[in-house]
PDB file of C-alpha atoms and ligand atoms in Angstrom:
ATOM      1  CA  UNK V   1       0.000   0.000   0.000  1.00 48.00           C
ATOM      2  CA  UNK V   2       2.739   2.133   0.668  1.00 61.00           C
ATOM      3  CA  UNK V   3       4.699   1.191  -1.703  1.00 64.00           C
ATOM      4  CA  UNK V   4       1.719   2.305  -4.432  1.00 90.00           C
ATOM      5  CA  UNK V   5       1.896   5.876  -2.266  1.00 95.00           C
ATOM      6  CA  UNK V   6       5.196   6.393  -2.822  1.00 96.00           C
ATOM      7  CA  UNK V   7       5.384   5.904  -6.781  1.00 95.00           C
ATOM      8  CA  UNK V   8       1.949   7.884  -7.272  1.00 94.00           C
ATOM      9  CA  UNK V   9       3.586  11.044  -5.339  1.00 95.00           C
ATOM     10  CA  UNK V  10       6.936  10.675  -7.661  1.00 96.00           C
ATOM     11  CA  UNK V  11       4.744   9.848 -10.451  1.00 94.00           C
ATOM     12  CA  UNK V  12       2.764  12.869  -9.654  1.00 93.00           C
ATOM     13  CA  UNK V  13       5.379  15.536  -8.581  1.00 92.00           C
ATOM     14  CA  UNK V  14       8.481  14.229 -10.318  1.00 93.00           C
ATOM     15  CA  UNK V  15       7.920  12.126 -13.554  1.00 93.00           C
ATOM     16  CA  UNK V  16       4.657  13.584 -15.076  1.00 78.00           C
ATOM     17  CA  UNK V  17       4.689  11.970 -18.215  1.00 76.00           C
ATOM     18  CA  UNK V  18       8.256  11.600 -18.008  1.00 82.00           C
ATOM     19  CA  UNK V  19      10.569   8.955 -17.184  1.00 92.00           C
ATOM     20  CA  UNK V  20      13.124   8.444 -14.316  1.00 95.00           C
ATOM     21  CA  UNK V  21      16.916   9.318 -15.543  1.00 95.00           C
ATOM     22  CA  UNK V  22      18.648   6.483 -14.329  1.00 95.00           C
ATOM     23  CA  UNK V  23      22.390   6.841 -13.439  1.00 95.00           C
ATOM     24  CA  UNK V  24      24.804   4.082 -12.538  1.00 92.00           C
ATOM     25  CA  UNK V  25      23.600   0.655 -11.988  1.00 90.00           C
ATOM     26  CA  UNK V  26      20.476   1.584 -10.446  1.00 95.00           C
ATOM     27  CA  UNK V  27      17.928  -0.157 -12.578  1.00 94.00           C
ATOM     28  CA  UNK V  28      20.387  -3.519 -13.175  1.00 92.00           C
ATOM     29  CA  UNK V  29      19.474  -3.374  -9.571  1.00 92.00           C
ATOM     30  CA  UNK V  30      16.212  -2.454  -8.704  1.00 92.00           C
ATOM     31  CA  UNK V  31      15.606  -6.186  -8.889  1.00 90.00           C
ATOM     32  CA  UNK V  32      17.595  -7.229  -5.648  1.00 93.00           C
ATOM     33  CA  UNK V  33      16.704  -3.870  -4.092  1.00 94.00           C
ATOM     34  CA  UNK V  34      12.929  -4.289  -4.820  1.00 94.00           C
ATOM     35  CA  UNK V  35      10.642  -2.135  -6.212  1.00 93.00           C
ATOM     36  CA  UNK V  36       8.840  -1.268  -3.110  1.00 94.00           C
ATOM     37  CA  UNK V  37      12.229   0.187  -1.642  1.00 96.00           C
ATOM     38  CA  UNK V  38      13.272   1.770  -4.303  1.00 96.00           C
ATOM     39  CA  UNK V  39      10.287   3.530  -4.739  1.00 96.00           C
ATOM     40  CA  UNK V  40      10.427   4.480  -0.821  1.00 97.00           C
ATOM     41  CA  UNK V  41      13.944   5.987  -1.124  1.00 97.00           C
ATOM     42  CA  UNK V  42      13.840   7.710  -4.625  1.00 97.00           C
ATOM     43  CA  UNK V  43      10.708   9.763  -2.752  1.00 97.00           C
ATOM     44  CA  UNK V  44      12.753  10.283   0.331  1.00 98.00           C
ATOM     45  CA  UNK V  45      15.980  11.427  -2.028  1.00 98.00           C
ATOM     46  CA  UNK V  46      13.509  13.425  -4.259  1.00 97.00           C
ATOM     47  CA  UNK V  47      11.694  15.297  -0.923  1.00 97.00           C
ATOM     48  CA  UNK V  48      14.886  16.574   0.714  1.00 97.00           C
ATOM     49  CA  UNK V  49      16.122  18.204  -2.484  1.00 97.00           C
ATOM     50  CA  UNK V  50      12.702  19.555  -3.343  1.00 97.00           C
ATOM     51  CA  UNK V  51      12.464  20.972   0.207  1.00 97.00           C
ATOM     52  CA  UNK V  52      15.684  22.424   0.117  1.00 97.00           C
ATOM     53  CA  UNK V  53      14.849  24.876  -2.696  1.00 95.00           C
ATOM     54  CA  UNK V  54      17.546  26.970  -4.071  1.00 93.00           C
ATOM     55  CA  UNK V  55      19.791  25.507  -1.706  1.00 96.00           C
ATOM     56  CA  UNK V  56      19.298  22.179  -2.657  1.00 96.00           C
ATOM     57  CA  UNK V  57      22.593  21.853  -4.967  1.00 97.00           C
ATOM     58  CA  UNK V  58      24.576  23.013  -2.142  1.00 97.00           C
ATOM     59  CA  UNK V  59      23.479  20.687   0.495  1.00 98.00           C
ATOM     60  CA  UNK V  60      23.542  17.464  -2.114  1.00 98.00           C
ATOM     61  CA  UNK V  61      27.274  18.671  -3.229  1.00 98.00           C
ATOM     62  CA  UNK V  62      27.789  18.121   0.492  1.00 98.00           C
ATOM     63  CA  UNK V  63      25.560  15.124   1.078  1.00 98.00           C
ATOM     64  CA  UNK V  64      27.419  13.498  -2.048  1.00 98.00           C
ATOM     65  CA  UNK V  65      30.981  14.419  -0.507  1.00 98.00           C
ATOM     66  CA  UNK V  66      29.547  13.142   2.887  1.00 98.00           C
ATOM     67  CA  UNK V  67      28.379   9.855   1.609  1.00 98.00           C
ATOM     68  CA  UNK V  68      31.725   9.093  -0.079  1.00 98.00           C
ATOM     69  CA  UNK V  69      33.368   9.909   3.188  1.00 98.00           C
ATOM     70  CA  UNK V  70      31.026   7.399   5.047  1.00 98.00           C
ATOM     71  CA  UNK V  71      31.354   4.825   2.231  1.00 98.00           C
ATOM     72  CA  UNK V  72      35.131   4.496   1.633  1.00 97.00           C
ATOM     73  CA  UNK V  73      35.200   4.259   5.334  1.00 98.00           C
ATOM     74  CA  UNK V  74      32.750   1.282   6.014  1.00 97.00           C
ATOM     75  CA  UNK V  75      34.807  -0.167   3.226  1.00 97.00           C
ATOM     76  CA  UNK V  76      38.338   0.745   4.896  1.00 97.00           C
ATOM     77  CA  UNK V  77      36.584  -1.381   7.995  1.00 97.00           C
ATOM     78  CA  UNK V  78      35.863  -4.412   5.756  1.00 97.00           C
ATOM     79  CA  UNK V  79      39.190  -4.135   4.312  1.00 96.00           C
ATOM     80  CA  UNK V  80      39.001  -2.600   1.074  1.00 94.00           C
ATOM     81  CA  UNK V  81      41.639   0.213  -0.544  1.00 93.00           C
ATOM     82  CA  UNK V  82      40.037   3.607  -0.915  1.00 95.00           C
ATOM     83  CA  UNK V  83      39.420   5.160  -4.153  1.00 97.00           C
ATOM     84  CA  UNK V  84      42.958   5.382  -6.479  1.00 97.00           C
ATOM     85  CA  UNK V  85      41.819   9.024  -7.068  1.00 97.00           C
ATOM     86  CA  UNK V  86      43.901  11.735  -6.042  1.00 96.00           C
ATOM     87  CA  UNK V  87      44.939  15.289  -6.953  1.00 93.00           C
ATOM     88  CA  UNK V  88      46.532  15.286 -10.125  1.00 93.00           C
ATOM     89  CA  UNK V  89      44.947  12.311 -11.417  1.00 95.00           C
ATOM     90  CA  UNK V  90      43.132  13.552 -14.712  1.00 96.00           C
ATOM     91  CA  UNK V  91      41.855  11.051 -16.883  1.00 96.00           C
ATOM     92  CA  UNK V  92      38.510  11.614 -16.067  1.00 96.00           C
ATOM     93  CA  UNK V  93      38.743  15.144 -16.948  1.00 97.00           C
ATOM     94  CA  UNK V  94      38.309  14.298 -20.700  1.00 96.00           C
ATOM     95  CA  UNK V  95      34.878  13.831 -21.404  1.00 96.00           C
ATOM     96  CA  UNK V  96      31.728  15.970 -22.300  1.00 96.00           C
ATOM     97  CA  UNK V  97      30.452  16.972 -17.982  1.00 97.00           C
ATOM     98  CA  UNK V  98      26.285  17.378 -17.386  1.00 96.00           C
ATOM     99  CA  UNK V  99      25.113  19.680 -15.001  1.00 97.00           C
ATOM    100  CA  UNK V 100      22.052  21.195 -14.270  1.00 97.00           C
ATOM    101  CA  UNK V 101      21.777  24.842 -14.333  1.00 96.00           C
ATOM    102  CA  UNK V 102      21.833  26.188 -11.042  1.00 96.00           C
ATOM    103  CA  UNK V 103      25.262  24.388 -10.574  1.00 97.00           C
ATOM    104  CA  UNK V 104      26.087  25.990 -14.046  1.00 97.00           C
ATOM    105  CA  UNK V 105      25.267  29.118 -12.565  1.00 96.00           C
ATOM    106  CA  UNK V 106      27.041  28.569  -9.625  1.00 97.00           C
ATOM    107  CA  UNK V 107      30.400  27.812 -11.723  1.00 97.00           C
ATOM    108  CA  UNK V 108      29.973  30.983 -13.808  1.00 97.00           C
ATOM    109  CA  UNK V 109      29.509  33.015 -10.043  1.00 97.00           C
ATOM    110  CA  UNK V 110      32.617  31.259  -8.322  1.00 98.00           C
ATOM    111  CA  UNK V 111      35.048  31.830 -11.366  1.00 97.00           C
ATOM    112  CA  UNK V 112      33.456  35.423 -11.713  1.00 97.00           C
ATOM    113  CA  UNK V 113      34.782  35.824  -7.698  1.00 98.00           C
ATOM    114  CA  UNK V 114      37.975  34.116  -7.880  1.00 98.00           C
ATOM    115  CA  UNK V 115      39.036  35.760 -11.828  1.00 98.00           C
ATOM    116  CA  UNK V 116      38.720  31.957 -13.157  1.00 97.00           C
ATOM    117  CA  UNK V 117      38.355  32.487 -17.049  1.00 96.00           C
ATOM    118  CA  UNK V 118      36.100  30.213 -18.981  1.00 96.00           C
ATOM    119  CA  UNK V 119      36.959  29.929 -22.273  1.00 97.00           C
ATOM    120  CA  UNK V 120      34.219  30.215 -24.423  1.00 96.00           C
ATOM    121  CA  UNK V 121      35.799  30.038 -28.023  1.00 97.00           C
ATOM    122  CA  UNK V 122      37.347  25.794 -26.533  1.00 98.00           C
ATOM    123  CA  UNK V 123      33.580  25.270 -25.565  1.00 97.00           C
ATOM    124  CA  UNK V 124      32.456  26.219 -28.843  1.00 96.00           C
ATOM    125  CA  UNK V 125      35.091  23.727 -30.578  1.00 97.00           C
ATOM    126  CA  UNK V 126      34.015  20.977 -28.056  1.00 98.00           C
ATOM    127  CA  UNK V 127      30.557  21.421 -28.451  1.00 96.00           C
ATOM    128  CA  UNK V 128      30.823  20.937 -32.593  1.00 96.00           C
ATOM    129  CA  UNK V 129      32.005  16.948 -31.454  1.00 97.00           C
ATOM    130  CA  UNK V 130      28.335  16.684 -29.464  1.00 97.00           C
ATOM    131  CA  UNK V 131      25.493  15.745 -31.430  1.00 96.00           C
ATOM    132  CA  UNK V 132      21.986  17.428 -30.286  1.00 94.00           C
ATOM    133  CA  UNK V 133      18.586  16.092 -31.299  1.00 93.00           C
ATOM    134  CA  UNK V 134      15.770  18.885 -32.481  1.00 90.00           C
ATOM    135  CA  UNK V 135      14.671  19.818 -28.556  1.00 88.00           C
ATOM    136  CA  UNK V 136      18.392  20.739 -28.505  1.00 86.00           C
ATOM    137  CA  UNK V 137      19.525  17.453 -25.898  1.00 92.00           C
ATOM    138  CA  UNK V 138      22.703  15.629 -26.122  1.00 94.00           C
ATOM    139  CA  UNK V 139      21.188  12.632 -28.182  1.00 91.00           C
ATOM    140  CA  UNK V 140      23.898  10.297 -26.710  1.00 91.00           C
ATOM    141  CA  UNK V 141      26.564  10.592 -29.904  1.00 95.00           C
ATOM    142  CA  UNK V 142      29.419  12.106 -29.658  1.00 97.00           C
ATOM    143  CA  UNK V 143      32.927  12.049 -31.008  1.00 97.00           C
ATOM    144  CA  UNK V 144      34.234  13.921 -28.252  1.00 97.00           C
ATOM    145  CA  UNK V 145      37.816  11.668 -27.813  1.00 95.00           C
ATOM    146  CA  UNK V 146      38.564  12.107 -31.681  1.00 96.00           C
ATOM    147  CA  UNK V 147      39.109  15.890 -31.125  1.00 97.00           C
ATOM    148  CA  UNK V 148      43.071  16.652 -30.527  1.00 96.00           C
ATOM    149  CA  UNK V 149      44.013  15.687 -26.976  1.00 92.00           C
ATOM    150  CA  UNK V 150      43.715  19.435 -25.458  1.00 95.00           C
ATOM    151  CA  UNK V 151      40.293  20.036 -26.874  1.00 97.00           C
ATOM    152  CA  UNK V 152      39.563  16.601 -24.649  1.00 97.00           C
ATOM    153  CA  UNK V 153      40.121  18.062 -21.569  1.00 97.00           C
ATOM    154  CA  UNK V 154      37.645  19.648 -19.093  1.00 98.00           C
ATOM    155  CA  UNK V 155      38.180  23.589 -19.619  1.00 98.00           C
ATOM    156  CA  UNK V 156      38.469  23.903 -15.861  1.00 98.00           C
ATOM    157  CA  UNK V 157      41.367  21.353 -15.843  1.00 98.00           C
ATOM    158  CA  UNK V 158      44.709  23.087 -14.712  1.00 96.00           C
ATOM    159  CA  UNK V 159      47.170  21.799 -17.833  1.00 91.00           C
ATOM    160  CA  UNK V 160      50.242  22.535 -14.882  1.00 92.00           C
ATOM    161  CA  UNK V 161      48.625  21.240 -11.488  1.00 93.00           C
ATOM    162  CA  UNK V 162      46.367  18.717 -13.638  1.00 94.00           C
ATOM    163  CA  UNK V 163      43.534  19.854 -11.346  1.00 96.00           C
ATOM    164  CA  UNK V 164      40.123  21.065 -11.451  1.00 98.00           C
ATOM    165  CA  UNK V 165      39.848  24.713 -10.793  1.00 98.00           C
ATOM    166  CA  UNK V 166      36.478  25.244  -9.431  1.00 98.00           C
ATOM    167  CA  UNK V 167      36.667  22.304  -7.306  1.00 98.00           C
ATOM    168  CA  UNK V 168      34.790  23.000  -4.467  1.00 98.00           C
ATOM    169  CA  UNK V 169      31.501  24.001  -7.258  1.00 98.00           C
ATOM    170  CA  UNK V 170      32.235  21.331  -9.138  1.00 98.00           C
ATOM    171  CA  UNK V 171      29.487  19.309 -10.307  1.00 98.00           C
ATOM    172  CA  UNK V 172      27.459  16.165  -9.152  1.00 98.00           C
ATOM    173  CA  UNK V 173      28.882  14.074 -11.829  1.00 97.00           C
ATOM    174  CA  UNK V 174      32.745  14.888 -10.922  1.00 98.00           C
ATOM    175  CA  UNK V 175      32.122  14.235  -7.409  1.00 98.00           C
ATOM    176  CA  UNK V 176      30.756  10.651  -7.753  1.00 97.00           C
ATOM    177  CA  UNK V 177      33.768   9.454 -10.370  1.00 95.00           C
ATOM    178  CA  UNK V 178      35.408   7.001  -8.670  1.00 96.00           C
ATOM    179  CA  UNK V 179      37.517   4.656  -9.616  1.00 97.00           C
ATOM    180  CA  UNK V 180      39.793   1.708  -7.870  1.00 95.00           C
ATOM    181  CA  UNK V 181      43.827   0.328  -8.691  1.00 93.00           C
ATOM    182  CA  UNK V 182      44.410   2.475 -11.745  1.00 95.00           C
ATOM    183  CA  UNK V 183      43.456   5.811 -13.610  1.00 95.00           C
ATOM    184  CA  UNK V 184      44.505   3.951 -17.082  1.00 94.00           C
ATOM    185  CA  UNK V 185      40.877   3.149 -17.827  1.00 95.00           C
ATOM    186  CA  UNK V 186      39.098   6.417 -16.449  1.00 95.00           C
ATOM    187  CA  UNK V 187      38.747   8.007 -19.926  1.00 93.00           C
ATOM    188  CA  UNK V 188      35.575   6.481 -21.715  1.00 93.00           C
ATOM    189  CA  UNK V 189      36.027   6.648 -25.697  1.00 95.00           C
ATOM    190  CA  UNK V 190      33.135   9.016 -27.552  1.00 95.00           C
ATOM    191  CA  UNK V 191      30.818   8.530 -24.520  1.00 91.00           C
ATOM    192  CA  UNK V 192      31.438   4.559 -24.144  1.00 93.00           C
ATOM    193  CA  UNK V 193      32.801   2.901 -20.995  1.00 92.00           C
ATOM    194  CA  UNK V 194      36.181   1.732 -20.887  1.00 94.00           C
ATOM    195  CA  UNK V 195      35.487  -2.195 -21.175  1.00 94.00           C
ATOM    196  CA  UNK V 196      38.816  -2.455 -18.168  1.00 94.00           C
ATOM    197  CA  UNK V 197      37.520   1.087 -16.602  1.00 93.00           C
ATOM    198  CA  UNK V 198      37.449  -0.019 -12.604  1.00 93.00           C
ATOM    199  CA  UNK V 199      34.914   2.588 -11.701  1.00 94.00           C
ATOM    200  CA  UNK V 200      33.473   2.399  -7.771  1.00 95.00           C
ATOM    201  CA  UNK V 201      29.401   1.838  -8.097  1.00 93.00           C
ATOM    202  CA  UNK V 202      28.067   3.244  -4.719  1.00 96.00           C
ATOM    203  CA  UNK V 203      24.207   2.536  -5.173  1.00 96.00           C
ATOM    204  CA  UNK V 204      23.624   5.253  -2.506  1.00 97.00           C
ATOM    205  CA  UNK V 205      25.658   7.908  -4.976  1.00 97.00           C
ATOM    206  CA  UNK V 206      23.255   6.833  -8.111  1.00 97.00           C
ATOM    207  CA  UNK V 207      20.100   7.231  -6.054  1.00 97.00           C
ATOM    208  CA  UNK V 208      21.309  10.873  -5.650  1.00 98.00           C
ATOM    209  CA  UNK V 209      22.250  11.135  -8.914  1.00 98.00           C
ATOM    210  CA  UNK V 210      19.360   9.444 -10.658  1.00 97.00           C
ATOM    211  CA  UNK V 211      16.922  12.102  -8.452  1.00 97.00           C
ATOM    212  CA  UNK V 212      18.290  15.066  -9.674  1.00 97.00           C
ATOM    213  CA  UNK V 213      19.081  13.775 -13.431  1.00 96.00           C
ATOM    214  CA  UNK V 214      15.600  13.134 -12.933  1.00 96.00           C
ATOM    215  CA  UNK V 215      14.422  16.415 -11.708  1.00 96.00           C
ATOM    216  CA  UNK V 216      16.896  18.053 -13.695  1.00 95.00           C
ATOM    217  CA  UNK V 217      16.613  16.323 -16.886  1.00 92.00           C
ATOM    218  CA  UNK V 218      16.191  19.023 -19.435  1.00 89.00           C
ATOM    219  CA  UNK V 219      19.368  21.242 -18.361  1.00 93.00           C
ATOM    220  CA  UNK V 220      21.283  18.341 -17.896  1.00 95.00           C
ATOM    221  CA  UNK V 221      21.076  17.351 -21.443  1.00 94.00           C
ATOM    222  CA  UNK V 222      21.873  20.818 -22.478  1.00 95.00           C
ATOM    223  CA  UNK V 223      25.610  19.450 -20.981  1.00 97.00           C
ATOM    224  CA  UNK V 224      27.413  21.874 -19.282  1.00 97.00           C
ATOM    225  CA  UNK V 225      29.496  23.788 -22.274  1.00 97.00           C
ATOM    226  CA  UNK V 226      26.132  24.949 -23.640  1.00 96.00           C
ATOM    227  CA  UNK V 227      24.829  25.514 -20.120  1.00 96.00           C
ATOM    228  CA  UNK V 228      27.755  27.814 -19.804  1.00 97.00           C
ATOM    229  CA  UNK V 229      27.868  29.378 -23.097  1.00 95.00           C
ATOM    230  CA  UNK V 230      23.722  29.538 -22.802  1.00 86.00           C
ATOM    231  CA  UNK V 231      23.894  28.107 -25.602  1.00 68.00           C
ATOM    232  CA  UNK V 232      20.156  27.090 -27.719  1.00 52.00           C
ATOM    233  CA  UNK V 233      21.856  25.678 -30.462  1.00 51.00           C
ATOM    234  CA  UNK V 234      19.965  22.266 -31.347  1.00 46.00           C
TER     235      UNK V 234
HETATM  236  S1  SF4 M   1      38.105   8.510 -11.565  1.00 51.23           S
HETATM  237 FE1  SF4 M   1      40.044   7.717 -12.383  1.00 51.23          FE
HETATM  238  S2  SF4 M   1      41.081   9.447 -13.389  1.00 51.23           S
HETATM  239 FE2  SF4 M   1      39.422  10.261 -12.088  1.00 51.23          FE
HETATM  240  S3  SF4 M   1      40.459  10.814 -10.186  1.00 51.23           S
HETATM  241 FE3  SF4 M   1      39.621   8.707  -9.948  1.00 51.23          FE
HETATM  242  S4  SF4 M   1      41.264   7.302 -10.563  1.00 51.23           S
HETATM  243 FE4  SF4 M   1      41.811   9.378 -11.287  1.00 51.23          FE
HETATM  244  S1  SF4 M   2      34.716  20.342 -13.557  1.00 51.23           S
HETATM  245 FE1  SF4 M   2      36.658  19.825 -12.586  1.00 51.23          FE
HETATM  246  S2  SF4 M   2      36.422  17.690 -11.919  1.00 51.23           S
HETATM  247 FE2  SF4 M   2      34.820  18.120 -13.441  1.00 51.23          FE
HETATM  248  S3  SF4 M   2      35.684  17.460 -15.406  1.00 51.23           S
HETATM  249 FE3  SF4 M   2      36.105  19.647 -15.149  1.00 51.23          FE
HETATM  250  S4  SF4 M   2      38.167  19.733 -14.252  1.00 51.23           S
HETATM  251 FE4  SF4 M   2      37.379  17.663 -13.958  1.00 51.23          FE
END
């Protein structure tokens, strides 16, 4: 009965005739989760950022940093290495970023205070190797990796330190890229999964994620270059 409750409200207040945005391997597991959990905790996730308002990116930057904390922790306990990621560790910095536009517009505020420039004329160039469908969303395609190696990169990625710039507004997406024993694999090719990529799978991180891809989904398919160079180009 619940259960039923708690997929009408998201059905009601989140998904109107939309879907749900899965991220990370969420739906391969719905099945062991059940759907009558999932359901509870994607309206639980889906509350706290609604009530939050405009400072709902804020506190889920934190609750995502929080989380990870907690996570690689328990795991520490059971045994298990942390993360390989560390400052200066890049490979992840060379693919097309989403982001939905209040933390676009909290990127464009914190490199406005701290003199950060974005350059506009590389997120044009990178932008050309996206496809968009007619609504103007990233339709999946890219050829993003075939453009020379410092188009590939992040433009927020120090070429010197080999670190991200605006880290502490960085988005959702950065924050939850985790990967174990190696970096080698981090780079996906043209929006495809390295086959050897190690990446960490924290179900807790992709309920997060999923909510607010969810919420979120028509800016985040804008991707963040076009969010930045408010962009309408489809
Ligand atoms: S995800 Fe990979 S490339 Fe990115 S910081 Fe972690 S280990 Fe390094
Ligand atoms: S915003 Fe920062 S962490 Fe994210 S891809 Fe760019 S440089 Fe990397």
């Amino acid at each position: 009965m619940m259960a039923n409750a708690d997929r009408k409200w998201v059905e009601t207040h989140i998904l109107h005739d939309g879907d749900i945005q899965f991220y990370g391997n969420l739906l391969r597991e719905i099945e062991g989760i059940g759907a009558d959990a999932f359901w509870k905790e994607f309206r639980r996730i889906a509350q706290e950022y609604l009530t939050a308002g405009h400072q709902g990116t804020q506190m889920f930057h934190a609750l995502v940093d929080a989380t990870i904390e907690r996570l690689v922790e328990r795991d520490r306990r059971y045994g298990y290495p942390p993360p390989f990621c560390h400052k200066g560790c890049d490979n992840c910095c060379h693919e097309l970023v989403y982001c939905t536009s209040a933390e676009a517009k909290g990127i464009q505020e914190f490199c406005q205070l701290k003199s950060i420039p974005i350059d506009h004329e590389k997120l044009q160039r990178q932008l050309d190797s996206v496809v968009f469908d007619s609504a103007g969303n990233h339709s999946g395609a890219t050829t993003w990796n075939d453009q020379p190696r410092g188009d590939q990169s992040c433009i927020f990625l120090d070429p010197q330190e080999k670190c991200c710039q605006i880290w502490p507004v960085r988005p959702l997406v950065c924050r939850v890229h985790l990967a174990e024993g190696s970096d080698e694999f981090c780079t996906p090719h043209n929006g495809q999964e390295n086959a050897q990529a190690k990446g960490i799978n924290y179900v807790e991180l992709s309920y997060i994620l999923s909510v607010v891809f969810t919420l979120h989904q028509d800016s985040i398919r804008k991707t963040m270059g076009r969010l930045l160079l408010n962009e309408n180009r489809s």
